[in-house]
Amino acid sequence: PVLFVHAGVRPNVPLKDQSINDLIWIREPFLNTEDHGLPYYIVHGHTIVPDIDATPYRINIDTGAFHTGQLSTVELTIPS
């Protein structure tokens, strides 16, 4: 399954226990954690990157469109 959030998730905290604040604002420890421990592939932004940043557990698609003029998109293939 895929989970779309603004900023990320608090690692190893079940989705039902995530705070709205973390989903909107978190950077650390989410960005420095290889495996966040949740059963989702996380699609997020909030932290501007020069190019889309994909790992086995998450993808950051925030290339700073408001600042750089570069709007990024991704095509996700979700198995049925």
Coordinates of N, CA and C in Angstrom, one line a residue, residues 3-74:
L3 N 1.1 5.4 1.1 CA 0.5 6.4 2.0 C 1.1 7.8 1.5
F4 N 0.2 8.7 1.2 CA 0.5 10.0 0.8 C 0.4 11.0 2.0
V5 N 1.5 11.6 2.4 CA 1.5 12.6 3.5 C 2.3 13.8 3.0
H6 N 2.1 14.9 3.8 CA 2.8 16.1 3.4 C 4.3 16.0 3.7
A7 N 4.7 15.6 5.0 CA 6.1 15.6 5.4 C 6.7 14.3 5.6
G8 N 6.0 13.4 6.2 CA 6.5 12.1 6.5 C 5.7 11.5 7.7
V9 N 6.4 10.5 8.3 CA 5.8 9.8 9.5 C 6.8 9.6 10.6
R10 N 6.3 9.5 11.8 CA 7.2 9.1 12.9 C 7.5 7.7 12.8
P11 N 8.8 7.3 12.6 CA 9.2 5.9 12.4 C 8.7 5.0 13.6
N12 N 8.3 3.8 13.2 CA 7.9 2.8 14.1 C 6.7 3.1 15.0
V13 N 5.9 4.1 14.6 CA 4.6 4.4 15.2 C 3.5 4.0 14.3
P14 N 2.6 3.2 14.8 CA 1.4 2.8 13.9 C 0.7 4.0 13.3
L15 N 0.2 3.9 12.1 CA -0.5 5.0 11.5 C -1.6 5.6 12.4
K16 N -2.4 4.8 13.1 CA -3.5 5.3 13.9 C -2.9 6.1 15.1
D17 N -1.7 6.0 15.4 CA -1.1 6.8 16.5 C -0.2 7.9 16.0
Q18 N -0.1 8.1 14.7 CA 0.7 9.2 14.2 C 0.0 10.6 14.5
S19 N 0.8 11.6 14.9 CA 0.2 12.9 15.1 C 0.1 13.6 13.8
I20 N -1.0 14.4 13.7 CA -1.1 15.3 12.5 C 0.1 16.2 12.4
N21 N 0.6 16.7 13.5 CA 1.8 17.5 13.4 C 3.0 16.8 12.7
D22 N 3.2 15.5 13.0 CA 4.3 14.8 12.4 C 4.0 14.6 10.9
L23 N 2.8 14.3 10.5 CA 2.4 14.1 9.1 C 2.6 15.3 8.3
I24 N 2.5 16.5 8.9 CA 2.6 17.8 8.2 C 4.0 18.4 8.3
W25 N 4.7 18.2 9.4 CA 5.9 18.9 9.7 C 7.2 18.1 9.9
I26 N 7.1 16.8 10.2 CA 8.3 16.0 10.5 C 9.4 16.1 9.5
R27 N 10.6 16.1 9.9 CA 11.8 15.9 9.0 C 12.6 14.8 9.7
E28 N 13.2 15.1 10.8 CA 14.0 14.1 11.6 C 13.1 13.5 12.6
P29 N 13.1 12.3 12.9 CA 14.1 11.3 12.4 C 13.6 10.6 11.1
F30 N 12.5 11.0 10.5 CA 12.0 10.3 9.3 C 13.0 10.3 8.2
L31 N 13.6 11.4 7.8 CA 14.5 11.5 6.7 C 15.7 10.7 6.8
N32 N 16.2 10.5 8.1 CA 17.4 9.7 8.3 C 17.2 8.3 8.7
T33 N 15.9 7.8 8.6 CA 15.6 6.4 8.9 C 15.5 5.6 7.7
E34 N 16.3 4.6 7.5 CA 16.2 3.8 6.3 C 14.8 3.1 6.2
D35 N 14.4 2.4 7.2 CA 13.1 1.7 7.2 C 12.2 2.3 8.3
H36 N 11.1 3.0 7.9 CA 10.3 3.6 8.9 C 9.4 2.7 9.7
G37 N 9.4 1.4 9.3 CA 8.7 0.4 10.1 C 7.2 0.3 9.9
L38 N 6.7 1.0 8.9 CA 5.2 1.0 8.6 C 5.0 0.2 7.3
P39 N 3.9 -0.4 7.1 CA 3.6 -1.3 5.9 C 3.2 -0.5 4.7
Y40 N 3.8 0.7 4.5 CA 3.4 1.6 3.4 C 4.6 2.1 2.7
Y41 N 4.5 2.3 1.4 CA 5.5 3.1 0.7 C 5.0 4.6 0.8
I42 N 5.8 5.4 1.4 CA 5.4 6.8 1.8 C 5.8 7.7 0.6
V43 N 4.8 8.5 0.1 CA 5.0 9.5 -0.8 C 4.9 10.9 -0.1
H44 N 5.9 11.7 -0.1 CA 5.9 12.9 0.7 C 6.7 14.0 0.0
G45 N 6.6 15.2 0.6 CA 7.3 16.4 0.2 C 7.8 17.1 1.4
H46 N 7.6 18.4 1.5 CA 7.9 19.2 2.7 C 9.4 19.6 2.7
T47 N 10.3 18.7 2.3 CA 11.7 19.0 2.3 C 12.2 19.1 0.9
I48 N 12.6 20.2 0.4 CA 13.0 20.4 -1.0 C 14.2 19.7 -1.3
V49 N 14.2 18.9 -2.4 CA 15.3 18.2 -3.0 C 15.6 18.6 -4.4
P50 N 16.8 18.6 -4.9 CA 17.1 19.0 -6.3 C 16.4 18.1 -7.3
D51 N 16.3 16.9 -7.0 CA 15.7 15.9 -7.9 C 14.8 14.9 -7.0
I52 N 13.9 14.3 -7.6 CA 13.1 13.3 -6.8 C 14.0 12.4 -6.2
D53 N 13.7 12.1 -4.9 CA 14.6 11.2 -4.0 C 13.8 10.0 -3.7
A54 N 14.1 8.9 -4.3 CA 13.4 7.6 -4.1 C 14.3 6.6 -3.3
T55 N 13.7 6.0 -2.3 CA 14.4 4.9 -1.6 C 13.4 3.7 -1.6
P56 N 13.8 2.6 -1.1 CA 12.9 1.4 -1.0 C 11.7 1.6 -0.2
Y57 N 11.7 2.7 0.7 CA 10.6 2.9 1.7 C 9.8 4.2 1.5
R58 N 10.4 5.1 0.7 CA 9.7 6.4 0.6 C 10.2 7.1 -0.7
I59 N 9.4 8.1 -1.1 CA 9.8 9.0 -2.2 C 9.5 10.4 -1.9
N60 N 10.4 11.3 -2.0 CA 10.2 12.7 -1.8 C 10.1 13.3 -3.2
I61 N 8.9 14.0 -3.4 CA 8.7 14.6 -4.8 C 8.7 16.1 -4.7
D62 N 9.2 16.7 -3.6 CA 9.2 18.1 -3.5 C 10.4 18.7 -4.1
T63 N 10.3 19.2 -5.3 CA 11.5 19.9 -5.9 C 11.3 21.4 -5.9
G64 N 10.5 21.9 -5.0 CA 10.4 23.3 -4.7 C 9.8 24.1 -5.8
A65 N 8.7 23.7 -6.4 CA 8.1 24.4 -7.5 C 7.8 25.9 -7.2
F66 N 7.5 26.3 -6.0 CA 7.2 27.7 -5.7 C 8.5 28.5 -5.8
H67 N 9.7 27.8 -5.7 CA 10.9 28.6 -5.7 C 11.7 28.3 -6.9
T68 N 11.7 27.1 -7.4 CA 12.5 26.7 -8.6 C 11.8 26.7 -9.9
G69 N 10.5 26.7 -9.8 CA 9.7 26.6 -11.0 C 9.6 25.1 -11.6
Q70 N 10.3 24.2 -10.9 CA 10.3 22.8 -11.3 C 9.3 22.0 -10.5
L71 N 8.2 21.6 -11.2 CA 7.1 20.8 -10.6 C 7.4 19.4 -11.0
S72 N 7.4 18.5 -10.0 CA 7.7 17.1 -10.3 C 6.5 16.3 -10.2
T73 N 6.4 15.3 -11.0 CA 5.3 14.3 -10.9 C 6.0 12.9 -11.0
V74 N 5.2 11.9 -10.5 CA 5.6 10.5 -10.6 C 4.4 9.7 -11.0

